[in-house]
XYZ file of C-alpha atoms in Angstrom:
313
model
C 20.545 -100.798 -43.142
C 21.363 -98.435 -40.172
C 20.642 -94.803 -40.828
C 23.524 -92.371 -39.516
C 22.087 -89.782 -37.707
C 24.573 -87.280 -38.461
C 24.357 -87.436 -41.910
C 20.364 -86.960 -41.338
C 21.466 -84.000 -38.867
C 23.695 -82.333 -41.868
C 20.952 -82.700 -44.872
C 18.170 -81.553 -43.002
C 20.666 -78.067 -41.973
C 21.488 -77.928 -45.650
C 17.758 -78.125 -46.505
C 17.156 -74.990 -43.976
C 19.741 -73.136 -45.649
C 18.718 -73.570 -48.621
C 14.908 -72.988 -48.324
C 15.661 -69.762 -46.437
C 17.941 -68.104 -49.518
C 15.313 -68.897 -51.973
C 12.954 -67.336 -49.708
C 14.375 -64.341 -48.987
C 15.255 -63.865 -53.254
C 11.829 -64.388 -54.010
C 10.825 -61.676 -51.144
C 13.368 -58.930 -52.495
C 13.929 -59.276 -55.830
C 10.807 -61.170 -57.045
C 8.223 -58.415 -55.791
C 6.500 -56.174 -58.821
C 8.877 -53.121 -59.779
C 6.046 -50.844 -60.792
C 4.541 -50.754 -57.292
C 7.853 -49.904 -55.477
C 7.239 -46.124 -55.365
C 10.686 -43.835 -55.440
C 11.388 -41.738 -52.114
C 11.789 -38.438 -53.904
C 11.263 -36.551 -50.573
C 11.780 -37.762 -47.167
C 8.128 -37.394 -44.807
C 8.229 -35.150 -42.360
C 5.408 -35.912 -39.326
C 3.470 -32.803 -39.060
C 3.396 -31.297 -35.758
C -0.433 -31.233 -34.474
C -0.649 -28.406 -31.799
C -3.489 -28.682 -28.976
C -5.014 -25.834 -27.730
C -5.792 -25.396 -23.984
C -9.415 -24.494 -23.166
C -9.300 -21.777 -20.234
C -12.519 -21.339 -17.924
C -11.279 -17.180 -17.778
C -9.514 -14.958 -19.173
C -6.948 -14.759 -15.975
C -6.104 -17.988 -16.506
C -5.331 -17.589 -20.560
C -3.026 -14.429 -19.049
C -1.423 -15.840 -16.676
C -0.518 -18.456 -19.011
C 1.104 -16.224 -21.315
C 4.672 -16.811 -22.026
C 7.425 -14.125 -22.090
C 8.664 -13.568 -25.577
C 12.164 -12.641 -25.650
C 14.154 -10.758 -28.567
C 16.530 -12.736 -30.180
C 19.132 -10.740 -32.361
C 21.386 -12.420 -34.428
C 25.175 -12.014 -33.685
C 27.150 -9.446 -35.884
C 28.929 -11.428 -37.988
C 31.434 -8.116 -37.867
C 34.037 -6.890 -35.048
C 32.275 -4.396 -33.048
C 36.043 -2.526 -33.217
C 34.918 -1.991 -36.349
C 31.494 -0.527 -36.065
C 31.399 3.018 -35.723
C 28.715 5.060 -33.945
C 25.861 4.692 -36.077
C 26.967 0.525 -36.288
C 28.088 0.958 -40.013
C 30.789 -1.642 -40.682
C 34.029 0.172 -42.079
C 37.416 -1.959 -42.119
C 39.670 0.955 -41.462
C 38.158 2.212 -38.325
C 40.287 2.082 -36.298
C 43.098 3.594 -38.372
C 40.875 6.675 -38.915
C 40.305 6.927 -35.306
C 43.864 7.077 -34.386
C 44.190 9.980 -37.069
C 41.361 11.784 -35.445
C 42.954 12.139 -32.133
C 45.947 12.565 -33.513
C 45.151 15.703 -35.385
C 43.116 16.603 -32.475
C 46.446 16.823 -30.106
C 47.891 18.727 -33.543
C 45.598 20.966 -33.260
C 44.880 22.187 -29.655
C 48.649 21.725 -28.512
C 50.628 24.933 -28.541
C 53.906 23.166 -30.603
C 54.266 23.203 -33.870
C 55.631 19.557 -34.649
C 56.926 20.132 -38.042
C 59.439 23.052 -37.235
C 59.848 22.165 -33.408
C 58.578 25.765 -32.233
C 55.997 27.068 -30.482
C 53.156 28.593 -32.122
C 51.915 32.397 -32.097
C 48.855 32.677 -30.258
C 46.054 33.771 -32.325
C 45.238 37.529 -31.233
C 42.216 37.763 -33.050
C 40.709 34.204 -31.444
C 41.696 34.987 -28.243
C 40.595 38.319 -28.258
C 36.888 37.058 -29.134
C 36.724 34.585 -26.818
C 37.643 36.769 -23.612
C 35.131 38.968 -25.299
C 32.386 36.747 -24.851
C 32.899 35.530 -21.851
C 32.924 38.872 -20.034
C 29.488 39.254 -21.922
C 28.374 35.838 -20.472
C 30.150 37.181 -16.858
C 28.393 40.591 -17.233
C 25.021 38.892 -18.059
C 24.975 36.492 -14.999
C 25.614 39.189 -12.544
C 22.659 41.527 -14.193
C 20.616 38.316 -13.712
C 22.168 37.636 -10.213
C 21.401 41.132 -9.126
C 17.919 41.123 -10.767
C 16.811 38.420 -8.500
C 17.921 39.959 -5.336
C 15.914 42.868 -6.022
C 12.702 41.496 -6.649
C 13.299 39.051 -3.992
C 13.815 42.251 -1.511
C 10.489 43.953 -3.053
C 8.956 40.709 -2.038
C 10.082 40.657 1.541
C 9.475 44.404 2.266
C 5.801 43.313 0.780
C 5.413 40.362 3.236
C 6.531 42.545 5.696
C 3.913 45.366 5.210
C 1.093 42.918 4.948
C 2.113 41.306 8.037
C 2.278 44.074 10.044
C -1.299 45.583 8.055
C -3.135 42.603 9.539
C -5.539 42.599 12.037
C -6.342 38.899 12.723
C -9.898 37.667 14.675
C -9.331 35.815 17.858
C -10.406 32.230 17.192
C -14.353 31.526 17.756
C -14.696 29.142 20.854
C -17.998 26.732 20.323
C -19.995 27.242 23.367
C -23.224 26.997 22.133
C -23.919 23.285 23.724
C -24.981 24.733 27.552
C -23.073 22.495 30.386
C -22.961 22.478 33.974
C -20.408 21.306 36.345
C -21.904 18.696 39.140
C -20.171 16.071 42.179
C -21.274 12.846 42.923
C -23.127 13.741 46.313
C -21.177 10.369 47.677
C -19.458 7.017 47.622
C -21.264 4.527 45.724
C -21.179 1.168 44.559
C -23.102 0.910 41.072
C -24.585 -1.612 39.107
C -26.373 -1.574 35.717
C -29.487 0.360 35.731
C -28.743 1.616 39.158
C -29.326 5.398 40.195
C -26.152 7.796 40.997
C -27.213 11.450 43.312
C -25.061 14.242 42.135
C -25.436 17.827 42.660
C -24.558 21.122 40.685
C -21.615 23.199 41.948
C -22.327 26.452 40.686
C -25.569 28.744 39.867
C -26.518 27.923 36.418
C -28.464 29.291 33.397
C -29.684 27.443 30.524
C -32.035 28.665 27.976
C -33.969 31.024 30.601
C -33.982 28.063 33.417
C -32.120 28.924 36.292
C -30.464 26.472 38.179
C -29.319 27.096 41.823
C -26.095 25.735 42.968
C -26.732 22.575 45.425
C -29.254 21.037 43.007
C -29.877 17.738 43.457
C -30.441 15.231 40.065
C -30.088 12.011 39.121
C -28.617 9.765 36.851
C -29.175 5.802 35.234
C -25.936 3.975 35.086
C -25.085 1.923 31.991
C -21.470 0.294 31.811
C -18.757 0.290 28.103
C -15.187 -0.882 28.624
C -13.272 1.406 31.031
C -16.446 3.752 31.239
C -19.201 4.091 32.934
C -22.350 6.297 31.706
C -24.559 8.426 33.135
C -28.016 9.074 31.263
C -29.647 12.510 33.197
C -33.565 13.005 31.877
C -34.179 16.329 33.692
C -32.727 18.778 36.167
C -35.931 19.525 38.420
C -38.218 18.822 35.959
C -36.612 21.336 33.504
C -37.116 19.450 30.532
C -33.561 18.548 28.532
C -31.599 15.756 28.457
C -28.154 15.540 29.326
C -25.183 13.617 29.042
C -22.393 13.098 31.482
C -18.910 13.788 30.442
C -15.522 13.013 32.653
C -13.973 16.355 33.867
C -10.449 15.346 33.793
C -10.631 13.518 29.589
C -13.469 15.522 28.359
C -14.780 12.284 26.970
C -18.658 10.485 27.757
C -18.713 9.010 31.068
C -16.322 8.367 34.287
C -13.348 6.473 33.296
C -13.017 3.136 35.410
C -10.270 0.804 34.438
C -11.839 -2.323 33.876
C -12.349 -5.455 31.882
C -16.229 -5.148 30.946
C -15.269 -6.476 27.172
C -16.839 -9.554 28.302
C -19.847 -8.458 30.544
C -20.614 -6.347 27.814
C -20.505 -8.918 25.188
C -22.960 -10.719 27.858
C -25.239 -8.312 27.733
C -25.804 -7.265 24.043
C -25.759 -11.159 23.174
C -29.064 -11.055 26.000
C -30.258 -8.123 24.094
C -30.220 -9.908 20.834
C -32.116 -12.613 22.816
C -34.892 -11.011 23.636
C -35.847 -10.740 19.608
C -35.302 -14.295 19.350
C -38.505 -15.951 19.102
C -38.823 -19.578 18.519
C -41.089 -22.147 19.307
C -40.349 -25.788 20.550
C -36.707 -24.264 21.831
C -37.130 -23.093 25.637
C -33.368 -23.289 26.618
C -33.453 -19.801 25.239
C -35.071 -18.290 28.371
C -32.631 -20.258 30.580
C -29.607 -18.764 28.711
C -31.398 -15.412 29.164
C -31.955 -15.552 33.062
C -27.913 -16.963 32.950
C -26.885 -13.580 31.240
C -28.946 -11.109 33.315
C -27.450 -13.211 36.105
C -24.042 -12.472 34.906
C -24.617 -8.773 34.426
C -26.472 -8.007 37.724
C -23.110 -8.999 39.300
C -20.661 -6.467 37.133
C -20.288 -3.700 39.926
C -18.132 -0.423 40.206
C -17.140 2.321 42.936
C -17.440 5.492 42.085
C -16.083 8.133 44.855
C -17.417 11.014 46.563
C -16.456 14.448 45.007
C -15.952 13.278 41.473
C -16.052 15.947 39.395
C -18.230 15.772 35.975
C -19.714 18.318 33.204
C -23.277 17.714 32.046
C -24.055 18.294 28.653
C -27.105 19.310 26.998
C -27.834 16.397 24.241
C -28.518 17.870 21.446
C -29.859 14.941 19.584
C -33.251 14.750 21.648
């Protein structure tokens, strides 16, 4: 006997079907009643918040968030709302009243009979009162003023012309003398500059004779040059050269010593330096005293300068 192979095809489909239903009953309806539980309020997740750990307090500031005012909208029309926001429906109708009786009452018609009104004496004669009181007032006030503000001026005046002001004090208690480089030279550091004085000159009890020949060591700064003067024949001060046209230390040369100079105080610092096992120190030395003996300046004959007693020695 031949099997037919659809008929196989169709009972095993109906057999699917059929096993599926009864499984799917016996899931939803045959499960135990008393352990459904009834959903009497739906869960809500709760909300977990994480707090951020700061290293400082700037940080937990700057992280602060602006909190803004929220107010709730009126549920009335602000038309409505008089001044001090009270709600009152017939607003508006009461303000149209107000300025109606307002034009009612300063207007000078009388609407019900169609004439003008009388003026009222008595008002009118109280109000022009006070205001000449408040005119009369001002101008005692106003007139007030301008006296005491002439009492003041006559008394500026008198004190002005009462005082006997003192000549201002000129500082000359720092002794100086006027010298000239003796003549054209061409200066290095530590080299010696000849001047002499130009006038006769006293200083603490020395005398010093015009023509006086001194001495000075040369030392370089940007756009200056110094002079350091130990002693004016062997009178025993120190002084310090100042330029006669500026008033300020030294002879102004314009120059560029920024970097000589930056030479030489990096050689000075050199000379503390003291380490052993390194000797390219002394050959960066000798390159920097090298460097400065070469920095040279001309300073001409007849230049005028003002010695100064230094008054820190």
């Amino acid at each position: 006997m031949k099997i037919d192979k659809k008929k196989i095809t169709f009972a095993v489909v109906i057999g699917a079907v059929v096993i599926f239903i009864v499984a799917y009953s016996i899931l939803t309806f045959g499960g135990d009643k008393d352990e459904q539980d009834e959903l009497l309020q739906p869960l809500v997740p709760t909300l977990e918040t994480v707090k951020d750990d700061y290293t400082s307090r700037l940080d937990a500031v700057d992280d602060l968030k602006e909190v803004r005012e929220t107010n709730a909208p009126s549920i009335y029309d602000e038309k409505y709302l008089d001044s001090t926001g009270v709600y009152d429906p017939d607003f508006m109708e009461k303000e149209k009243i107000r300025l109606v009786d307002s034009i009612y009452t300063n207007s000078q018609i009388d609407y019900s009979t169609g004439t003008y009104k009388k003026p009222n004496l008595v008002k009118e004669n109280v109000i022009s009162t006070v205001t000449e009181k408040e005119k009369e007032n001002q101008k005692k006030e106003e007139a007030e003023a301008l006296r005491i503000e002439a009492k003041e001026m006559a008394l500026e005046q008198q004190l002005f012309f009462a005082s006997n002001p003192l000549p201002n004090a000129v500082d000359d208690s720092t002794p100086s003398v006027n010298v000239i480089v003796d003549r054209k030279e061409v200066l290095r550091v530590n080299d010696r500059i000849e001047m002499r004085t130009q006038h006769d000159v006293t200083i603490e009890g020395y005398f010093i004779p015009r023509n006086t020949q001194l001495f000075g060591i040369v030392s370089f700064k940007p756009n200056r040059v110094l002079l350091e003067i130990e002693n004016i024949k062997n009178i025993p001060f120190a002084f310090k050269a100042y330029d006669y046209r500026d008033n300020l230390e030294g002879i102004y040369i314009k120059n560029s010593f920024r970097e000589e100079l930056r030479q030489q105080v990096l050689g000075d610092v050199i000379d503390d330096i003291n380490v052993p096992g390194i000797p390219q120190v002394s050959g960066v030395k000798k390159i920097f005293q090298r460097s400065n003996r070469q920095v040279k300046v001309t300073v001409n004959n007849n230049y005028v300068l003002t010695l100064k007693v230094d008054t820190r020695q």
